[in-house]
mmCIF file of C-alpha atoms and ligand atoms in Angstrom:
data_model
loop_
_atom_site.group_PDB
_atom_site.id
_atom_site.type_symbol
_atom_site.label_atom_id
_atom_site.label_comp_id
_atom_site.label_asym_id
_atom_site.label_seq_id
_atom_site.Cartn_x
_atom_site.Cartn_y
_atom_site.Cartn_z
ATOM 1 C CA MET T 1 15.822 -9.742 148.497
ATOM 2 C CA PRO T 2 13.182 -8.426 148.373
ATOM 3 C CA PRO T 3 12.991 -7.203 144.159
ATOM 4 C CA ILE T 4 13.697 -3.287 143.689
ATOM 5 C CA SER T 5 11.332 -0.987 142.396
ATOM 6 C CA LYS T 6 11.688 -0.202 139.182
ATOM 7 C CA THR T 7 11.438 3.508 140.633
ATOM 8 C CA GLN T 8 13.618 2.903 142.961
ATOM 9 C CA TRP T 9 16.250 5.398 141.578
ATOM 10 C CA ILE T 10 13.942 7.528 140.859
ATOM 11 C CA SER T 11 13.415 8.017 144.473
ATOM 12 C CA ASP T 12 17.490 7.458 145.359
ATOM 13 C CA GLU T 13 17.694 10.667 143.568
ATOM 14 C CA LEU T 14 15.130 12.889 145.110
ATOM 15 C CA ALA T 15 16.309 11.743 148.088
ATOM 16 C CA SER T 16 20.592 12.406 146.856
ATOM 17 C CA LEU T 17 19.475 15.471 144.742
ATOM 18 C CA ARG T 18 17.249 17.109 148.884
ATOM 19 C CA GLU T 19 20.379 16.311 150.474
ATOM 20 C CA SER T 20 23.113 18.455 148.479
ATOM 21 C CA GLY T 21 20.292 21.934 148.310
ATOM 22 C CA LEU T 22 19.978 20.890 144.489
ATOM 23 C CA PHE T 23 16.512 19.729 145.091
ATOM 24 C CA ASN T 24 13.698 22.732 142.849
ATOM 25 C CA THR T 25 11.380 23.569 144.945
ATOM 26 C CA ILE T 26 8.393 25.489 143.089
ATOM 27 C CA ARG T 27 7.028 28.944 144.635
ATOM 28 C CA THR T 28 3.424 29.227 143.147
ATOM 29 C CA LEU T 29 1.341 32.335 142.829
ATOM 30 C CA ALA T 30 -1.456 33.498 143.651
ATOM 31 C CA SER T 31 -1.988 36.747 141.691
ATOM 32 C CA PRO T 32 -0.874 38.388 137.868
ATOM 33 C CA GLN T 33 2.859 39.388 137.319
ATOM 34 C CA GLY T 34 4.200 42.625 139.192
ATOM 35 C CA ALA T 35 6.402 43.760 141.802
ATOM 36 C CA TRP T 36 4.737 42.973 143.718
ATOM 37 C CA LEU T 37 3.392 38.917 144.381
ATOM 38 C CA LYS T 38 1.299 36.657 146.353
ATOM 39 C CA VAL T 39 3.574 33.523 146.589
ATOM 40 C CA ASP T 40 2.144 30.367 148.669
ATOM 41 C CA GLY T 41 -0.039 33.479 150.685
ATOM 42 C CA ARG T 42 1.572 35.560 151.517
ATOM 43 C CA ASP T 43 2.244 39.266 149.368
ATOM 44 C CA VAL T 44 6.260 39.841 148.146
ATOM 45 C CA LEU T 45 8.452 41.595 146.665
ATOM 46 C CA ASN T 46 9.292 39.939 142.899
ATOM 47 C CA PHE T 47 12.939 40.225 142.190
ATOM 48 C CA CYS T 48 12.553 36.955 140.117
ATOM 49 C CA SER T 49 10.620 37.212 137.299
ATOM 50 C CA ASN T 50 12.022 38.114 134.057
ATOM 51 C CA ASN T 51 9.184 40.383 133.769
ATOM 52 C CA TYR T 52 11.611 43.390 132.597
ATOM 53 C CA LEU T 53 8.769 46.200 131.622
ATOM 54 C CA GLY T 54 6.259 45.104 133.440
ATOM 55 C CA LEU T 55 4.510 44.232 130.516
ATOM 56 C CA ALA T 56 2.788 40.699 132.154
ATOM 57 C CA ASN T 57 0.147 42.400 133.403
ATOM 58 C CA HIS T 58 0.083 45.850 131.452
ATOM 59 C CA PRO T 59 -3.288 47.447 130.569
ATOM 60 C CA ARG T 60 -3.619 47.783 127.241
ATOM 61 C CA LEU T 61 -1.709 44.024 127.050
ATOM 62 C CA VAL T 62 -4.680 42.330 128.658
ATOM 63 C CA GLU T 63 -6.886 44.545 126.856
ATOM 64 C CA ALA T 64 -5.696 43.595 123.476
ATOM 65 C CA ALA T 65 -5.556 39.832 125.152
ATOM 66 C CA ARG T 66 -9.639 40.635 125.882
ATOM 67 C CA GLN T 67 -10.160 41.974 122.600
ATOM 68 C CA ALA T 68 -8.939 39.805 120.477
ATOM 69 C CA LEU T 69 -10.743 37.200 122.788
ATOM 70 C CA GLY T 70 -14.548 38.562 121.135
ATOM 71 C CA THR T 71 -13.007 38.440 117.865
ATOM 72 C CA HIS T 72 -10.748 35.347 116.999
ATOM 73 C CA GLY T 73 -11.878 33.189 120.386
ATOM 74 C CA VAL T 74 -9.475 31.146 122.019
ATOM 75 C CA GLY T 75 -6.783 28.945 120.498
ATOM 76 C CA PRO T 76 -5.771 28.243 116.307
ATOM 77 C CA ALA T 77 -7.234 25.030 116.814
ATOM 78 C CA ALA T 78 -4.089 23.970 114.102
ATOM 79 C CA VAL T 79 -0.672 23.920 113.322
ATOM 80 C CA ARG T 80 0.281 26.873 111.862
ATOM 81 C CA SER T 81 0.822 25.014 108.161
ATOM 82 C CA ILE T 82 -2.854 23.398 108.143
ATOM 83 C CA ALA T 83 -5.288 25.447 109.607
ATOM 84 C CA GLY T 84 -3.928 27.715 112.629
ATOM 85 C CA THR T 85 -1.983 30.907 111.226
ATOM 86 C CA MET T 86 -4.893 33.652 111.654
ATOM 87 C CA ASP T 87 -4.472 37.265 110.208
ATOM 88 C CA LEU T 88 -3.072 37.611 113.746
ATOM 89 C CA HIS T 89 -0.422 35.740 113.247
ATOM 90 C CA ARG T 90 1.559 37.570 110.961
ATOM 91 C CA GLU T 91 1.078 41.369 111.901
ATOM 92 C CA LEU T 92 3.123 40.100 114.508
ATOM 93 C CA GLU T 93 5.394 38.729 112.596
ATOM 94 C CA ARG T 94 5.244 41.743 110.400
ATOM 95 C CA ARG T 95 5.517 44.137 113.507
ATOM 96 C CA LEU T 96 8.231 42.084 114.477
ATOM 97 C CA ALA T 97 10.108 42.093 111.517
ATOM 98 C CA ALA T 98 9.828 46.033 111.339
ATOM 99 C CA PHE T 99 9.978 46.936 115.033
ATOM 100 C CA LYS T 100 14.154 44.786 114.867
ATOM 101 C CA GLY T 101 15.195 46.238 111.970
ATOM 102 C CA VAL T 102 15.248 42.889 109.940
ATOM 103 C CA GLU T 103 13.283 41.630 107.169
ATOM 104 C CA ALA T 104 11.121 38.870 108.446
ATOM 105 C CA ALA T 105 10.142 36.737 111.179
ATOM 106 C CA ILE T 106 8.404 33.651 112.435
ATOM 107 C CA SER T 107 6.596 32.513 115.818
ATOM 108 C CA PHE T 108 6.845 30.327 117.453
ATOM 109 C CA GLN T 109 5.461 28.617 120.923
ATOM 110 C CA SER T 110 7.925 29.747 123.030
ATOM 111 C CA GLY T 111 11.586 30.501 122.513
ATOM 112 C CA PHE T 112 13.028 27.756 123.407
ATOM 113 C CA ASN T 113 10.924 25.972 120.606
ATOM 114 C CA ALA T 114 12.207 28.091 118.074
ATOM 115 C CA ASN T 115 15.804 26.780 118.923
ATOM 116 C CA LEU T 116 14.476 23.680 118.835
ATOM 117 C CA GLY T 117 13.684 24.617 114.814
ATOM 118 C CA THR T 118 15.636 26.865 113.477
ATOM 119 C CA LEU T 119 18.718 24.752 114.977
ATOM 120 C CA PRO T 120 17.989 21.104 112.502
ATOM 121 C CA ALA T 121 17.060 23.728 110.423
ATOM 122 C CA LEU T 122 19.720 24.901 109.127
ATOM 123 C CA VAL T 123 22.138 21.823 110.347
ATOM 124 C CA GLY T 124 22.123 18.435 110.077
ATOM 125 C CA LYS T 125 24.804 15.679 110.280
ATOM 126 C CA GLU T 126 26.808 15.729 107.541
ATOM 127 C CA ASP T 127 28.115 19.605 109.647
ATOM 128 C CA VAL T 128 28.946 22.023 112.711
ATOM 129 C CA ILE T 129 27.818 24.402 115.195
ATOM 130 C CA TYR T 130 30.206 26.179 117.235
ATOM 131 C CA SER T 131 28.207 27.199 120.651
ATOM 132 C CA ASP T 132 29.608 29.014 123.207
ATOM 133 C CA GLU T 133 29.576 26.715 126.018
ATOM 134 C CA LEU T 134 27.077 28.818 128.214
ATOM 135 C CA ASN T 135 24.902 28.564 125.618
ATOM 136 C CA HIS T 136 21.658 27.881 127.264
ATOM 137 C CA ALA T 137 19.976 24.315 127.331
ATOM 138 C CA SER T 138 17.230 25.629 124.063
ATOM 139 C CA ILE T 139 20.209 26.123 122.122
ATOM 140 C CA ILE T 140 22.188 23.020 123.147
ATOM 141 C CA ASP T 141 19.269 20.537 122.550
ATOM 142 C CA GLY T 142 18.298 22.137 119.347
ATOM 143 C CA ALA T 143 22.016 21.295 117.785
ATOM 144 C CA ARG T 144 21.567 18.423 119.981
ATOM 145 C CA LEU T 145 18.418 17.625 117.615
ATOM 146 C CA SER T 146 20.298 18.265 114.359
ATOM 147 C CA GLY T 147 22.691 15.320 114.519
ATOM 148 C CA ALA T 148 25.356 18.382 113.469
ATOM 149 C CA THR T 149 28.858 17.965 114.748
ATOM 150 C CA VAL T 150 28.405 20.435 118.091
ATOM 151 C CA VAL T 151 32.120 22.135 118.475
ATOM 152 C CA ARG T 152 32.000 24.758 121.847
ATOM 153 C CA TYR T 153 33.728 27.509 122.494
ATOM 154 C CA ALA T 154 35.145 29.626 124.873
ATOM 155 C CA HIS T 155 32.816 31.972 126.915
ATOM 156 C CA ALA T 156 32.376 34.813 125.052
ATOM 157 C CA ASP T 157 35.923 33.892 123.416
ATOM 158 C CA ALA T 158 36.063 35.174 119.177
ATOM 159 C CA GLU T 159 39.681 34.132 119.726
ATOM 160 C CA ASP T 160 38.938 30.578 120.849
ATOM 161 C CA LEU T 161 35.384 30.178 118.904
ATOM 162 C CA ARG T 162 38.259 31.316 115.664
ATOM 163 C CA GLN T 163 40.571 28.960 117.234
ATOM 164 C CA LYS T 164 38.105 26.591 117.396
ATOM 165 C CA ILE T 165 37.381 26.387 114.128
ATOM 166 C CA GLU T 166 40.863 26.660 112.669
ATOM 167 C CA ALA T 167 41.204 23.601 114.090
ATOM 168 C CA ASN T 168 38.350 21.477 113.327
ATOM 169 C CA GLN T 169 37.358 21.826 108.917
ATOM 170 C CA GLY T 170 35.969 19.424 106.231
ATOM 171 C CA PHE T 171 31.758 19.907 107.713
ATOM 172 C CA ARG T 172 29.432 20.383 104.592
ATOM 173 C CA ARG T 173 27.876 23.352 106.345
ATOM 174 C CA SER T 174 28.905 25.695 109.400
ATOM 175 C CA LEU T 175 27.175 28.055 112.436
ATOM 176 C CA ILE T 176 28.062 29.601 115.263
ATOM 177 C CA VAL T 177 26.108 30.145 118.418
ATOM 178 C CA THR T 178 25.514 32.570 120.789
ATOM 179 C CA ASP T 179 23.406 33.181 123.638
ATOM 180 C CA GLY T 180 23.304 37.877 123.942
ATOM 181 C CA VAL T 181 22.906 38.386 126.797
ATOM 182 C CA PHE T 182 23.825 35.115 129.330
ATOM 183 C CA SER T 183 20.896 34.004 131.450
ATOM 184 C CA MET T 184 22.107 32.572 134.381
ATOM 185 C CA ASP T 185 25.539 35.198 134.710
ATOM 186 C CA GLY T 186 24.058 39.100 132.677
ATOM 187 C CA ASP T 187 26.201 39.313 130.320
ATOM 188 C CA ILE T 188 26.407 40.122 126.774
ATOM 189 C CA ALA T 189 28.092 38.169 124.138
ATOM 190 C CA PRO T 190 30.992 40.050 121.536
ATOM 191 C CA LEU T 191 29.217 40.730 118.912
ATOM 192 C CA PRO T 192 31.376 42.214 116.135
ATOM 193 C CA ALA T 193 33.587 39.984 117.625
ATOM 194 C CA LEU T 194 31.965 36.951 116.562
ATOM 195 C CA TYR T 195 31.163 38.930 113.942
ATOM 196 C CA GLU T 196 34.261 39.392 112.105
ATOM 197 C CA VAL T 197 34.998 35.829 112.625
ATOM 198 C CA ALA T 198 31.557 34.181 111.301
ATOM 199 C CA ARG T 199 32.102 37.226 108.204
ATOM 200 C CA HIS T 200 35.667 35.997 107.562
ATOM 201 C CA PHE T 201 34.680 32.033 107.678
ATOM 202 C CA ASP T 202 31.939 32.766 105.699
ATOM 203 C CA TYR T 203 29.918 31.485 108.291
ATOM 204 C CA LEU T 204 25.865 31.978 109.189
ATOM 205 C CA LEU T 205 25.606 33.815 112.596
ATOM 206 C CA MET T 206 22.777 32.597 114.580
ATOM 207 C CA VAL T 207 22.184 35.158 118.241
ATOM 208 C CA ASP T 208 19.575 34.544 120.983
ATOM 209 C CA ASP T 209 18.208 37.186 122.070
ATOM 210 C CA ALA T 210 15.566 36.367 125.196
ATOM 211 C CA HIS T 211 16.476 38.639 127.147
ATOM 212 C CA GLY T 212 18.080 40.869 124.705
ATOM 213 C CA GLU T 213 14.743 41.699 123.512
ATOM 214 C CA GLY T 214 12.755 45.011 125.233
ATOM 215 C CA VAL T 215 16.348 45.316 127.432
ATOM 216 C CA LEU T 216 19.141 46.235 124.971
ATOM 217 C CA GLY T 217 18.991 48.906 121.470
ATOM 218 C CA ARG T 218 16.938 51.712 120.806
ATOM 219 C CA GLY T 219 13.846 51.462 122.715
ATOM 220 C CA GLY T 220 14.648 48.137 123.673
ATOM 221 C CA ARG T 221 15.178 46.410 119.484
ATOM 222 C CA GLY T 222 17.869 44.479 121.127
ATOM 223 C CA ILE T 223 21.561 42.933 120.765
ATOM 224 C CA VAL T 224 21.478 43.659 116.842
ATOM 225 C CA ASP T 225 20.701 47.319 116.815
ATOM 226 C CA HIS T 226 23.206 47.321 120.585
ATOM 227 C CA PHE T 227 25.672 46.678 118.410
ATOM 228 C CA GLN T 228 24.333 48.652 115.413
ATOM 229 C CA LEU T 229 24.463 45.219 113.512
ATOM 230 C CA HIS T 230 22.426 45.160 111.072
ATOM 231 C CA GLY T 231 21.534 42.814 108.325
ATOM 232 C CA LYS T 232 24.873 40.875 109.269
ATOM 233 C CA VAL T 233 23.508 38.291 111.973
ATOM 234 C CA ASP T 234 21.576 35.901 110.086
ATOM 235 C CA VAL T 235 19.323 34.415 112.237
ATOM 236 C CA GLU T 236 18.010 35.771 116.129
ATOM 237 C CA ILE T 237 16.411 33.994 118.235
ATOM 238 C CA GLY T 238 13.971 35.845 120.710
ATOM 239 C CA THR T 239 11.141 34.875 122.980
ATOM 240 C CA LEU T 240 8.127 36.910 123.638
ATOM 241 C CA SER T 241 7.946 35.469 127.227
ATOM 242 C CA LYS T 242 10.613 37.576 129.019
ATOM 243 C CA ALA T 243 10.035 41.829 128.412
ATOM 244 C CA PHE T 244 7.154 41.213 126.416
ATOM 245 C CA GLY T 245 5.426 39.883 129.535
ATOM 246 C CA VAL T 246 3.379 37.006 127.161
ATOM 247 C CA VAL T 247 4.471 33.574 126.064
ATOM 248 C CA GLY T 248 5.550 33.321 122.823
ATOM 249 C CA GLY T 249 9.502 32.436 120.598
ATOM 250 C CA VAL T 250 10.756 34.646 117.766
ATOM 251 C CA ALA T 251 12.986 33.410 114.760
ATOM 252 C CA ALA T 252 13.989 36.412 112.922
ATOM 253 C CA GLY T 253 16.731 37.971 109.552
ATOM 254 C CA ARG T 254 16.655 37.270 106.396
ATOM 255 C CA GLY T 255 14.123 37.000 104.445
ATOM 256 C CA GLU T 256 14.896 34.052 102.421
ATOM 257 C CA ILE T 257 15.788 31.960 106.422
ATOM 258 C CA VAL T 258 11.961 32.839 107.191
ATOM 259 C CA GLU T 259 10.462 31.398 104.721
ATOM 260 C CA TRP T 260 13.430 28.264 104.910
ATOM 261 C CA LEU T 261 11.584 28.254 108.077
ATOM 262 C CA ARG T 262 8.526 28.402 107.460
ATOM 263 C CA GLN T 263 9.294 24.792 105.663
ATOM 264 C CA ARG T 264 11.311 23.030 107.841
ATOM 265 C CA ALA T 265 10.980 24.525 111.196
ATOM 266 C CA ARG T 266 9.545 21.356 113.137
ATOM 267 C CA PRO T 267 7.946 23.136 115.879
ATOM 268 C CA PHE T 268 6.036 25.079 113.468
ATOM 269 C CA LEU T 269 4.566 22.072 111.162
ATOM 270 C CA PHE T 270 4.413 19.693 113.558
ATOM 271 C CA SER T 271 3.245 21.723 117.279
ATOM 272 C CA SER T 272 -0.226 23.928 117.439
ATOM 273 C CA ALA T 273 0.542 27.992 116.759
ATOM 274 C CA MET T 274 0.434 30.745 119.351
ATOM 275 C CA THR T 275 -2.834 31.360 120.867
ATOM 276 C CA VAL T 276 -5.096 33.811 119.922
ATOM 277 C CA PRO T 277 -5.027 36.338 123.668
ATOM 278 C CA ASP T 278 -0.982 35.623 123.930
ATOM 279 C CA VAL T 279 -0.366 36.960 119.432
ATOM 280 C CA ALA T 280 -3.088 40.190 120.159
ATOM 281 C CA ALA T 281 -1.176 41.315 123.778
ATOM 282 C CA CYS T 282 2.144 40.794 121.306
ATOM 283 C CA LEU T 283 1.165 43.006 119.155
ATOM 284 C CA ALA T 284 -0.381 45.602 122.261
ATOM 285 C CA ALA T 285 3.296 45.726 124.134
ATOM 286 C CA ILE T 286 4.875 46.381 120.643
ATOM 287 C CA ASP T 287 3.304 49.198 120.704
ATOM 288 C CA VAL T 288 4.322 49.596 123.843
ATOM 289 C CA LEU T 289 7.856 50.276 122.819
ATOM 290 C CA GLU T 290 7.351 51.492 120.176
ATOM 291 C CA GLU T 291 5.767 55.131 121.446
ATOM 292 C CA SER T 292 8.258 55.215 123.979
ATOM 293 C CA ASP T 293 11.072 53.864 125.360
ATOM 294 C CA GLU T 294 10.120 54.868 129.545
ATOM 295 C CA LEU T 295 10.446 51.884 130.221
ATOM 296 C CA VAL T 296 13.019 50.959 128.746
ATOM 297 C CA ARG T 297 14.414 53.931 130.697
ATOM 298 C CA ARG T 298 12.859 52.720 133.673
ATOM 299 C CA LEU T 299 14.164 49.170 133.787
ATOM 300 C CA TRP T 300 17.956 50.797 133.047
ATOM 301 C CA GLN T 301 18.219 53.098 136.681
ATOM 302 C CA ASN T 302 16.486 50.961 138.695
ATOM 303 C CA ALA T 303 18.896 48.184 137.821
ATOM 304 C CA ASP T 304 21.662 50.239 137.748
ATOM 305 C CA ALA T 305 20.863 51.813 141.183
ATOM 306 C CA PHE T 306 20.676 48.246 142.726
ATOM 307 C CA LYS T 307 23.455 47.057 141.344
ATOM 308 C CA GLU T 308 25.764 49.833 142.397
ATOM 309 C CA ARG T 309 24.557 49.755 146.619
ATOM 310 C CA MET T 310 24.997 45.466 145.966
ATOM 311 C CA ARG T 311 28.212 46.257 145.434
ATOM 312 C CA ALA T 312 29.104 49.140 147.268
ATOM 313 C CA MET T 313 27.747 46.114 150.272
ATOM 314 C CA ALA T 314 30.587 43.498 149.171
ATOM 315 C CA PHE T 315 27.869 41.487 147.457
ATOM 316 C CA ASP T 316 29.523 39.861 144.437
ATOM 317 C CA THR T 317 27.125 40.762 141.725
ATOM 318 C CA GLY T 318 29.578 38.780 139.016
ATOM 319 C CA LYS T 319 30.355 39.880 135.138
ATOM 320 C CA SER T 320 26.928 41.274 134.871
ATOM 321 C CA THR T 321 26.726 44.155 132.623
ATOM 322 C CA THR T 322 22.896 43.942 131.935
ATOM 323 C CA PRO T 323 19.479 44.031 134.538
ATOM 324 C CA ILE T 324 20.028 40.404 135.163
ATOM 325 C CA THR T 325 22.122 39.825 138.366
ATOM 326 C CA PRO T 326 23.639 37.307 140.086
ATOM 327 C CA VAL T 327 24.119 37.682 143.602
ATOM 328 C CA MET T 328 27.540 34.814 143.451
ATOM 329 C CA LEU T 329 27.223 33.109 146.835
ATOM 330 C CA GLY T 330 28.962 30.001 145.631
ATOM 331 C CA GLU T 331 27.386 26.389 147.572
ATOM 332 C CA ALA T 332 23.926 25.103 146.569
ATOM 333 C CA PRO T 333 23.021 25.235 150.076
ATOM 334 C CA LEU T 334 24.450 28.387 151.246
ATOM 335 C CA ALA T 335 21.999 29.514 147.988
ATOM 336 C CA GLN T 336 19.600 27.741 149.336
ATOM 337 C CA ALA T 337 19.209 28.953 152.839
ATOM 338 C CA PHE T 338 19.696 32.550 151.808
ATOM 339 C CA SER T 339 16.584 32.435 149.568
ATOM 340 C CA ARG T 340 14.673 31.472 152.418
ATOM 341 C CA GLU T 341 15.728 33.863 154.873
ATOM 342 C CA LEU T 342 15.262 36.901 152.229
ATOM 343 C CA PHE T 343 11.607 35.089 151.620
ATOM 344 C CA ALA T 344 10.938 35.077 155.331
ATOM 345 C CA GLN T 345 12.043 38.764 154.842
ATOM 346 C CA GLY T 346 9.682 38.980 152.102
ATOM 347 C CA VAL T 347 11.844 39.105 149.329
ATOM 348 C CA PHE T 348 10.804 35.934 146.827
ATOM 349 C CA ALA T 349 14.763 35.484 144.851
ATOM 350 C CA MET T 350 15.383 32.396 143.900
ATOM 351 C CA ALA T 351 18.174 30.299 144.377
ATOM 352 C CA ILE T 352 19.597 28.759 141.071
ATOM 353 C CA GLY T 353 21.989 25.998 141.505
ATOM 354 C CA TYR T 354 23.132 22.913 138.657
ATOM 355 C CA PRO T 355 22.407 21.731 136.396
ATOM 356 C CA THR T 356 22.049 25.716 135.344
ATOM 357 C CA VAL T 357 24.934 26.804 137.319
ATOM 358 C CA PRO T 358 27.920 25.397 137.164
ATOM 359 C CA LYS T 359 29.431 22.986 140.456
ATOM 360 C CA GLY T 360 30.473 25.904 143.363
ATOM 361 C CA LYS T 361 28.803 28.859 141.700
ATOM 362 C CA ALA T 362 24.953 29.176 143.802
ATOM 363 C CA ARG T 363 23.788 32.108 143.554
ATOM 364 C CA ILE T 364 20.298 34.358 144.066
ATOM 365 C CA ARG T 365 19.580 35.607 141.133
ATOM 366 C CA VAL T 366 18.091 38.581 140.623
ATOM 367 C CA MET T 367 15.717 40.187 138.446
ATOM 368 C CA ILE T 368 14.994 43.905 138.499
ATOM 369 C CA SER T 369 12.197 44.904 136.815
ATOM 370 C CA ALA T 370 10.775 48.615 135.093
ATOM 371 C CA ALA T 371 8.484 48.304 138.117
ATOM 372 C CA HIS T 372 10.227 48.336 140.444
ATOM 373 C CA SER T 373 9.400 51.597 142.409
ATOM 374 C CA SER T 374 12.051 53.234 144.932
ATOM 375 C CA GLU T 375 11.404 51.876 147.644
ATOM 376 C CA ASP T 376 11.053 48.386 146.266
ATOM 377 C CA LEU T 377 14.593 48.784 145.637
ATOM 378 C CA GLU T 378 14.573 49.837 148.913
ATOM 379 C CA ARG T 379 12.938 47.400 150.665
ATOM 380 C CA GLY T 380 14.835 44.599 148.950
ATOM 381 C CA LEU T 381 18.199 46.311 149.780
ATOM 382 C CA ALA T 382 17.061 46.404 153.748
ATOM 383 C CA ALA T 383 16.834 42.663 153.992
ATOM 384 C CA PHE T 384 19.600 42.063 151.272
ATOM 385 C CA GLU T 385 21.945 43.295 153.850
ATOM 386 C CA ALA T 386 20.125 41.778 156.628
ATOM 387 C CA VAL T 387 20.872 37.831 155.650
ATOM 388 C CA GLY T 388 23.986 39.012 153.878
ATOM 389 C CA LYS T 389 24.665 39.517 157.401
ATOM 390 C CA LYS T 390 22.966 36.785 159.567
ATOM 391 C CA LEU T 391 24.119 34.328 156.898
ATOM 392 C CA LYS T 392 28.175 36.116 156.790
ATOM 393 C CA VAL T 393 28.529 36.622 153.236
ATOM 394 C CA ILE T 394 29.463 40.288 153.618
HETATM 395 C C1 PLP C 401 19.205 32.508 126.105
HETATM 396 C C2 PLP C 401 17.216 31.847 126.410
HETATM 397 N N1 PLP C 401 16.388 31.319 125.400
HETATM 398 C C3 PLP C 401 15.709 30.817 125.152
HETATM 399 C C4 PLP C 401 14.856 31.253 126.169
HETATM 400 C C5 PLP C 401 13.329 29.868 126.865
HETATM 401 O O1 PLP C 401 12.653 31.015 126.496
HETATM 402 P P1 PLP C 401 10.448 30.264 126.244
HETATM 403 O O2 PLP C 401 10.745 31.200 127.311
HETATM 404 O O3 PLP C 401 10.396 31.445 125.823
HETATM 405 O O4 PLP C 401 10.790 29.189 125.637
HETATM 406 C C6 PLP C 401 15.387 31.230 126.955
HETATM 407 C C7 PLP C 401 14.803 31.306 128.649
HETATM 408 O O5 PLP C 401 14.995 30.762 129.291
HETATM 409 C C8 PLP C 401 16.598 32.521 127.346
HETATM 410 O O6 PLP C 401 17.330 32.508 128.503
#
């Protein structure tokens, strides 16, 4: 028998992904983010970025980045705790804390890193994390890295959380963690009920507001503001790569916790800081958000209008109550075919399948933004109708 190559298993796995319709085909953009994109050489309507407010190519953010390049250069050239903390990083943290109405904030290179840094700093192997079963991968990985016991509670179910806590006693420290807005379904965590449980047991409460910042609350101040829970959530994780339009992450909340993260969060201590143009652009994003809530209002108007029309056409948009609009299709090959047909009609909307969502729950995840005009929405709706009929979904 010929020897089997040591990477044969990878070829086999890739072939099986292709056969089952779960192979991730990555398209390439040759334009800035916006309502329209140039993708693989074609101009297409963008229905899949997290650029909620259209800030990713906003002139004020671009100009702020350009100016900072002149005054501070490109890169920080060090981790934050050695020589990588610039005045701009400090300013961003101060402004983010003020924007979110918390005592302090610490920035990370990404939202993913914010979770990887925060969870292991707060709990360890003698401790327990109660985690919503649909939490984001970065929470799952941060929880694993911490070494704590992880107890999953039923999605968005504060009563199940309470029961799981009662059945799992005897740990040193306990932390409850949830996504704020669930990124694949667009539903919102029942934060007031989760807070009541956290308060009752005196446990730490952490929320990942990646899809709430710039979207929920007054002027996009996030989920804590949306539910008026100021001072009650111990740590909020955020990302600067979605509504803020740039890249970066943040942990915000009690001053003491943030101070502790500066001492112990490993991506902060052992990986270089956010770059200069990123930080400057994020500062400009806060300026834009603080000056007016117009973009946030337009985002919601566009998203509500789109969702209503999709439902009227009998598409299943799941349980979304936010601008994240899943179009539920079931099996992955159908979702992939739907996405390809949409692309042929000039609409870029990605199919999402396992492992990002459970098997049999494949979907097209539509992301509407403030940057879309009403003509854009009409164009997108017409494409959904045509493809939905062709593939016998509606
Ligand atoms: C809930 C949640 N947390 C964290 C992240 C990671 O954010 P970033 O892209 O800044 O690493 C995401 C992005 O997909 C997310 O949806």
